mmCIF file of C-alpha atoms in Angstrom:
data_model
loop_
_atom_site.group_PDB
_atom_site.id
_atom_site.type_symbol
_atom_site.label_atom_id
_atom_site.label_comp_id
_atom_site.label_asym_id
_atom_site.label_seq_id
_atom_site.Cartn_x
_atom_site.Cartn_y
_atom_site.Cartn_z
ATOM 1 C CA GLY H 1 100.906 69.179 85.904
ATOM 2 C CA ASP H 2 100.068 72.132 88.120
ATOM 3 C CA SER H 3 97.806 74.845 86.813
ATOM 4 C CA VAL H 4 96.039 77.986 87.995
ATOM 5 C CA THR H 5 92.859 79.388 86.461
ATOM 6 C CA GLN H 6 91.663 82.937 87.047
ATOM 7 C CA MET H 7 88.588 84.753 85.895
ATOM 8 C CA GLU H 8 89.259 86.761 82.776
ATOM 9 C CA GLY H 9 89.154 90.483 83.010
ATOM 10 C CA PRO H 10 88.999 93.277 82.857
ATOM 11 C CA VAL H 11 86.973 93.755 85.990
ATOM 12 C CA THR H 12 85.616 97.296 86.176
ATOM 13 C CA LEU H 13 84.257 98.585 89.473
ATOM 14 C CA SER H 14 83.302 101.878 91.013
ATOM 15 C CA GLU H 15 85.201 103.117 94.036
ATOM 16 C CA GLU H 16 84.056 101.511 97.328
ATOM 17 C CA ALA H 17 82.555 98.505 95.538
ATOM 18 C CA PHE H 18 83.135 94.945 96.727
ATOM 19 C CA LEU H 19 85.753 92.967 94.828
ATOM 20 C CA THR H 20 85.997 89.259 94.150
ATOM 21 C CA ILE H 21 88.519 87.740 91.760
ATOM 22 C CA ASN H 22 88.105 83.992 91.409
ATOM 23 C CA CYS H 23 91.060 81.602 91.373
ATOM 24 C CA THR H 24 91.048 77.817 91.214
ATOM 25 C CA TYR H 25 94.002 75.502 90.994
ATOM 26 C CA THR H 26 95.081 71.997 90.128
ATOM 27 C CA ALA H 27 98.094 70.541 91.884
ATOM 28 C CA THR H 28 99.549 67.331 93.184
ATOM 29 C CA GLY H 29 100.304 67.365 96.865
ATOM 30 C CA TYR H 30 99.715 70.372 99.068
ATOM 31 C CA PRO H 31 100.690 73.624 97.380
ATOM 32 C CA SER H 32 101.154 77.040 98.872
ATOM 33 C CA LEU H 33 98.989 79.730 97.306
ATOM 34 C CA PHE H 34 99.765 83.359 96.542
ATOM 35 C CA TRP H 35 98.286 86.535 95.133
ATOM 36 C CA TYR H 36 100.644 88.935 93.402
ATOM 37 C CA VAL H 37 99.773 92.411 92.113
ATOM 38 C CA GLN H 38 101.343 94.265 89.197
ATOM 39 C CA TYR H 39 100.865 98.030 88.998
ATOM 40 C CA PRO H 40 101.380 99.761 85.636
ATOM 41 C CA GLY H 41 105.018 99.840 84.576
ATOM 42 C CA GLU H 42 106.191 97.727 87.480
ATOM 43 C CA GLY H 43 107.039 94.138 88.310
ATOM 44 C CA LEU H 44 104.940 91.851 90.440
ATOM 45 C CA GLN H 45 104.646 92.332 94.200
ATOM 46 C CA LEU H 46 103.515 89.733 96.697
ATOM 47 C CA LEU H 47 100.103 90.746 98.049
ATOM 48 C CA LEU H 48 99.293 87.821 100.325
ATOM 49 C CA LYS H 49 99.828 84.117 100.760
ATOM 50 C CA ALA H 50 98.485 80.994 102.479
ATOM 51 C CA THR H 51 100.459 77.845 103.053
ATOM 52 C CA LYS H 52 97.873 75.313 104.196
ATOM 53 C CA ALA H 53 94.183 74.529 104.007
ATOM 54 C CA ASP H 54 91.844 76.983 105.759
ATOM 55 C CA ASP H 55 94.603 79.573 106.155
ATOM 56 C CA LYS H 56 93.532 83.135 105.392
ATOM 57 C CA GLY H 57 96.053 85.495 103.887
ATOM 58 C CA SER H 58 95.422 89.215 104.240
ATOM 59 C CA ASN H 59 97.131 92.486 103.396
ATOM 60 C CA LYS H 60 96.059 96.071 102.594
ATOM 61 C CA GLY H 61 92.388 95.172 103.020
ATOM 62 C CA PHE H 62 92.619 92.226 100.631
ATOM 63 C CA GLU H 63 92.070 88.686 101.824
ATOM 64 C CA ALA H 64 91.886 85.168 100.440
ATOM 65 C CA THR H 65 91.163 81.823 102.088
ATOM 66 C CA TYR H 66 92.801 78.544 101.061
ATOM 67 C CA ARG H 67 89.889 76.183 100.340
ATOM 68 C CA LYS H 68 91.162 72.676 99.746
ATOM 69 C CA GLU H 69 87.712 71.175 99.245
ATOM 70 C CA THR H 70 86.982 73.491 96.313
ATOM 71 C CA THR H 71 90.650 73.977 95.266
ATOM 72 C CA SER H 72 90.102 77.720 95.331
ATOM 73 C CA PHE H 73 91.819 80.864 96.601
ATOM 74 C CA HIS H 74 89.492 83.727 95.699
ATOM 75 C CA LEU H 75 90.692 87.286 96.319
ATOM 76 C CA GLU H 76 88.301 89.692 98.038
ATOM 77 C CA LYS H 77 88.260 93.286 99.205
ATOM 78 C CA GLY H 78 85.350 95.007 100.838
ATOM 79 C CA SER H 79 85.854 98.482 99.406
ATOM 80 C CA VAL H 80 88.167 99.101 96.462
ATOM 81 C CA GLN H 81 89.989 102.344 95.723
ATOM 82 C CA VAL H 82 91.195 103.851 92.470
ATOM 83 C CA SER H 83 94.735 103.051 93.599
ATOM 84 C CA ASP H 84 93.878 99.325 93.545
ATOM 85 C CA SER H 85 93.733 99.418 89.742
ATOM 86 C CA ALA H 86 96.301 96.849 88.649
ATOM 87 C CA VAL H 87 96.675 93.309 87.340
ATOM 88 C CA TYR H 88 96.254 90.564 89.934
ATOM 89 C CA PHE H 89 97.919 87.156 89.584
ATOM 90 C CA CYS H 90 97.047 84.013 91.474
ATOM 91 C CA ALA H 91 99.919 81.544 91.822
ATOM 92 C CA LEU H 92 100.843 78.307 93.464
ATOM 93 C CA SER H 93 104.067 76.796 94.662
ATOM 94 C CA ASP H 94 104.228 73.051 94.666
ATOM 95 C CA ASN H 95 105.982 72.163 97.877
ATOM 96 C CA ASN H 96 107.754 69.384 96.042
ATOM 97 C CA ALA H 97 109.281 71.843 93.597
ATOM 98 C CA GLY H 98 110.888 74.384 95.865
ATOM 99 C CA ASN H 99 109.677 77.926 95.350
ATOM 100 C CA MET H 100 109.030 77.861 91.623
ATOM 101 C CA LEU H 101 105.659 79.435 90.991
ATOM 102 C CA THR H 102 102.919 78.511 88.550
ATOM 103 C CA PHE H 103 100.909 81.623 87.666
ATOM 104 C CA GLY H 104 97.399 82.176 86.454
ATOM 105 C CA GLY H 105 96.783 84.400 83.464
ATOM 106 C CA GLY H 106 96.168 87.543 85.517
ATOM 107 C CA THR H 107 93.031 89.634 85.988
ATOM 108 C CA ARG H 108 93.044 93.342 85.249
ATOM 109 C CA LEU H 109 91.096 95.449 87.737
ATOM 110 C CA MET H 110 90.003 98.970 86.846
ATOM 111 C CA VAL H 111 88.445 101.093 89.581
ATOM 112 C CA LYS H 112 86.642 104.251 88.540
ATOM 113 C CA PRO H 113 86.104 107.221 90.841
ATOM 114 C CA GLU U 1 111.947 101.118 95.770
ATOM 115 C CA THR U 2 112.398 97.622 94.531
ATOM 116 C CA GLY U 3 115.317 95.563 95.837
ATOM 117 C CA VAL U 4 115.643 94.019 92.389
ATOM 118 C CA THR U 5 116.946 96.319 89.650
ATOM 119 C CA GLN U 6 116.714 95.525 85.958
ATOM 120 C CA THR U 7 118.405 97.343 83.099
ATOM 121 C CA PRO U 8 117.617 98.520 80.557
ATOM 122 C CA ARG U 9 113.918 99.292 81.093
ATOM 123 C CA HIS U 10 113.292 99.273 77.350
ATOM 124 C CA LEU U 11 115.209 97.631 74.514
ATOM 125 C CA VAL U 12 114.602 97.564 70.789
ATOM 126 C CA MET U 13 116.763 95.203 68.778
ATOM 127 C CA GLY U 14 116.927 93.733 65.325
ATOM 128 C CA MET U 15 116.873 90.011 64.709
ATOM 129 C CA THR U 16 120.608 89.906 64.016
ATOM 130 C CA ASN U 17 121.684 91.890 67.069
ATOM 131 C CA LYS U 18 123.240 90.623 70.264
ATOM 132 C CA LYS U 19 122.202 92.274 73.501
ATOM 133 C CA SER U 20 122.118 91.461 77.212
ATOM 134 C CA LEU U 21 119.614 92.110 79.974
ATOM 135 C CA LYS U 22 120.945 92.712 83.454
ATOM 136 C CA CYS U 23 119.426 92.048 86.850
ATOM 137 C CA GLU U 24 120.846 92.891 90.265
ATOM 138 C CA GLN U 25 119.316 92.115 93.643
ATOM 139 C CA HIS U 26 120.202 93.853 96.906
ATOM 140 C CA LEU U 27 118.194 91.590 99.202
ATOM 141 C CA GLY U 28 120.774 88.969 100.124
ATOM 142 C CA HIS U 29 118.819 86.279 98.305
ATOM 143 C CA ASN U 30 120.408 83.131 96.928
ATOM 144 C CA ALA U 31 117.974 82.216 94.138
ATOM 145 C CA MET U 32 117.300 84.187 90.946
ATOM 146 C CA TYR U 33 114.828 83.709 88.124
ATOM 147 C CA TRP U 34 113.966 84.897 84.635
ATOM 148 C CA TYR U 35 110.310 85.072 83.632
ATOM 149 C CA LYS U 36 108.757 86.068 80.312
ATOM 150 C CA GLN U 37 105.487 88.017 80.297
ATOM 151 C CA SER U 38 103.685 88.171 76.964
ATOM 152 C CA ALA U 39 100.359 89.774 76.258
ATOM 153 C CA LYS U 40 97.401 87.515 76.970
ATOM 154 C CA LYS U 41 99.599 84.633 78.182
ATOM 155 C CA PRO U 42 100.482 83.466 81.696
ATOM 156 C CA LEU U 43 103.915 84.273 83.020
ATOM 157 C CA GLU U 44 106.429 81.759 81.758
ATOM 158 C CA LEU U 45 109.315 80.639 83.934
ATOM 159 C CA MET U 46 112.477 80.543 81.824
ATOM 160 C CA PHE U 47 115.445 79.879 84.106
ATOM 161 C CA VAL U 48 116.181 79.336 87.786
ATOM 162 C CA TYR U 49 119.498 79.673 89.562
ATOM 163 C CA ASN U 50 120.009 78.457 93.131
ATOM 164 C CA PHE U 51 123.325 79.418 94.714
ATOM 165 C CA LYS U 52 124.600 80.421 91.237
ATOM 166 C CA GLU U 53 123.835 76.990 89.780
ATOM 167 C CA GLN U 54 121.204 76.649 87.084
ATOM 168 C CA THR U 55 118.516 74.302 88.358
ATOM 169 C CA GLU U 56 115.794 74.883 85.791
ATOM 170 C CA ASN U 57 115.718 75.496 82.069
ATOM 171 C CA ASN U 58 112.110 75.456 81.025
ATOM 172 C CA SER U 59 112.660 74.357 77.421
ATOM 173 C CA VAL U 60 113.892 77.795 76.453
ATOM 174 C CA PRO U 61 115.370 78.206 72.948
ATOM 175 C CA SER U 62 119.139 78.506 72.806
ATOM 176 C CA ARG U 63 118.916 82.063 71.468
ATOM 177 C CA PHE U 64 118.374 82.947 75.146
ATOM 178 C CA SER U 65 121.490 82.320 77.235
ATOM 179 C CA PRO U 66 121.498 83.039 80.979
ATOM 180 C CA GLU U 67 124.521 83.805 83.108
ATOM 181 C CA CYS U 68 124.738 84.038 86.892
ATOM 182 C CA PRO U 69 128.238 85.099 87.968
ATOM 183 C CA ASN U 70 127.254 85.468 91.646
ATOM 184 C CA SER U 71 124.176 85.371 93.834
ATOM 185 C CA SER U 72 123.447 89.066 93.285
ATOM 186 C CA HIS U 73 123.660 89.291 89.506
ATOM 187 C CA LEU U 74 121.841 87.610 86.668
ATOM 188 C CA PHE U 75 122.132 88.232 82.942
ATOM 189 C CA LEU U 76 120.123 87.131 79.945
ATOM 190 C CA HIS U 77 122.131 87.190 76.736
ATOM 191 C CA LEU U 78 120.076 87.523 73.570
ATOM 192 C CA HIS U 79 121.057 86.734 69.990
ATOM 193 C CA THR U 80 119.214 86.169 66.714
ATOM 194 C CA LEU U 81 115.836 86.711 68.334
ATOM 195 C CA GLN U 82 112.488 86.478 66.584
ATOM 196 C CA PRO U 83 109.651 89.035 66.640
ATOM 197 C CA GLU U 84 107.591 86.652 68.796
ATOM 198 C CA ASP U 85 110.251 87.043 71.496
ATOM 199 C CA SER U 86 109.016 90.585 72.076
ATOM 200 C CA ALA U 87 107.746 90.665 75.656
ATOM 201 C CA LEU U 88 108.386 91.955 79.155
ATOM 202 C CA TYR U 89 111.241 90.039 80.751
ATOM 203 C CA LEU U 90 111.048 89.929 84.516
ATOM 204 C CA CYS U 91 113.816 89.041 86.910
ATOM 205 C CA ALA U 92 113.035 87.830 90.420
ATOM 206 C CA SER U 93 114.934 86.689 93.484
ATOM 207 C CA SER U 94 114.154 84.789 96.660
ATOM 208 C CA GLN U 95 115.678 82.762 99.408
ATOM 209 C CA VAL U 96 116.077 79.109 98.499
ATOM 210 C CA GLY U 97 113.411 77.135 100.319
ATOM 211 C CA ASP U 98 109.750 76.354 100.150
ATOM 212 C CA ASN U 99 107.259 79.195 100.279
ATOM 213 C CA SER U 100 109.848 81.952 100.178
ATOM 214 C CA PRO U 101 108.155 84.788 98.263
ATOM 215 C CA LEU U 102 109.614 86.075 95.027
ATOM 216 C CA HIS U 103 110.689 89.698 94.708
ATOM 217 C CA PHE U 104 110.418 91.005 91.158
ATOM 218 C CA GLY U 105 112.166 93.762 89.287
ATOM 219 C CA ASN U 106 110.255 96.172 87.076
ATOM 220 C CA GLY U 107 111.205 94.282 83.949
ATOM 221 C CA THR U 108 112.783 95.016 80.593
ATOM 222 C CA ARG U 109 110.335 95.699 77.769
ATOM 223 C CA LEU U 110 111.930 94.033 74.722
ATOM 224 C CA THR U 111 110.845 94.712 71.167
ATOM 225 C CA VAL U 112 112.377 92.655 68.348
ATOM 226 C CA THR U 113 112.051 94.233 64.925
#
């Protein structure tokens, strides 16, 4: 079945540092890929998405590129802020299964001033 | 402000109680979902409703009973729960169709004593 693997956290960075959160997936067919973010006390929000190979999703300074050859969708940001502290979830949607998502385990990011 | 509202935000119940979680979406979506978020575990999809019809029951125990009276409302009825059912229960909605992003509520934090 489909699965998503994320690097375990927490990831602790200083403000303005470069961020990478690794995500790899296993899926049949050609999934769509997503990053969701969960701020403390809130539900998940869509951060960005990519629907086909080599697509780059971007939002709020974050970006991720759909790499079919390495089955990866790593999240990056050039300069993190304290307000980026949250839990980040990588997810996939198998295009044969409608829009039901398979989530990774989440990676907690803590940014210190 | 989220377009998906969940009540209550927090719930403490004994194992013999009966309670219900409520979810309402104001986004005009036609699909609704229940997810369970437990510490140190990936999000678990519990139920999916498309156009008020249940299309997915992810092997959820019968002590959890969903109800979807219309496309805007979703309930999760709880009875004779176990302590291991303590978790954050997240409701989400979307348009039916591939790659439509999910919009999540802020969740109900459930504690079973």
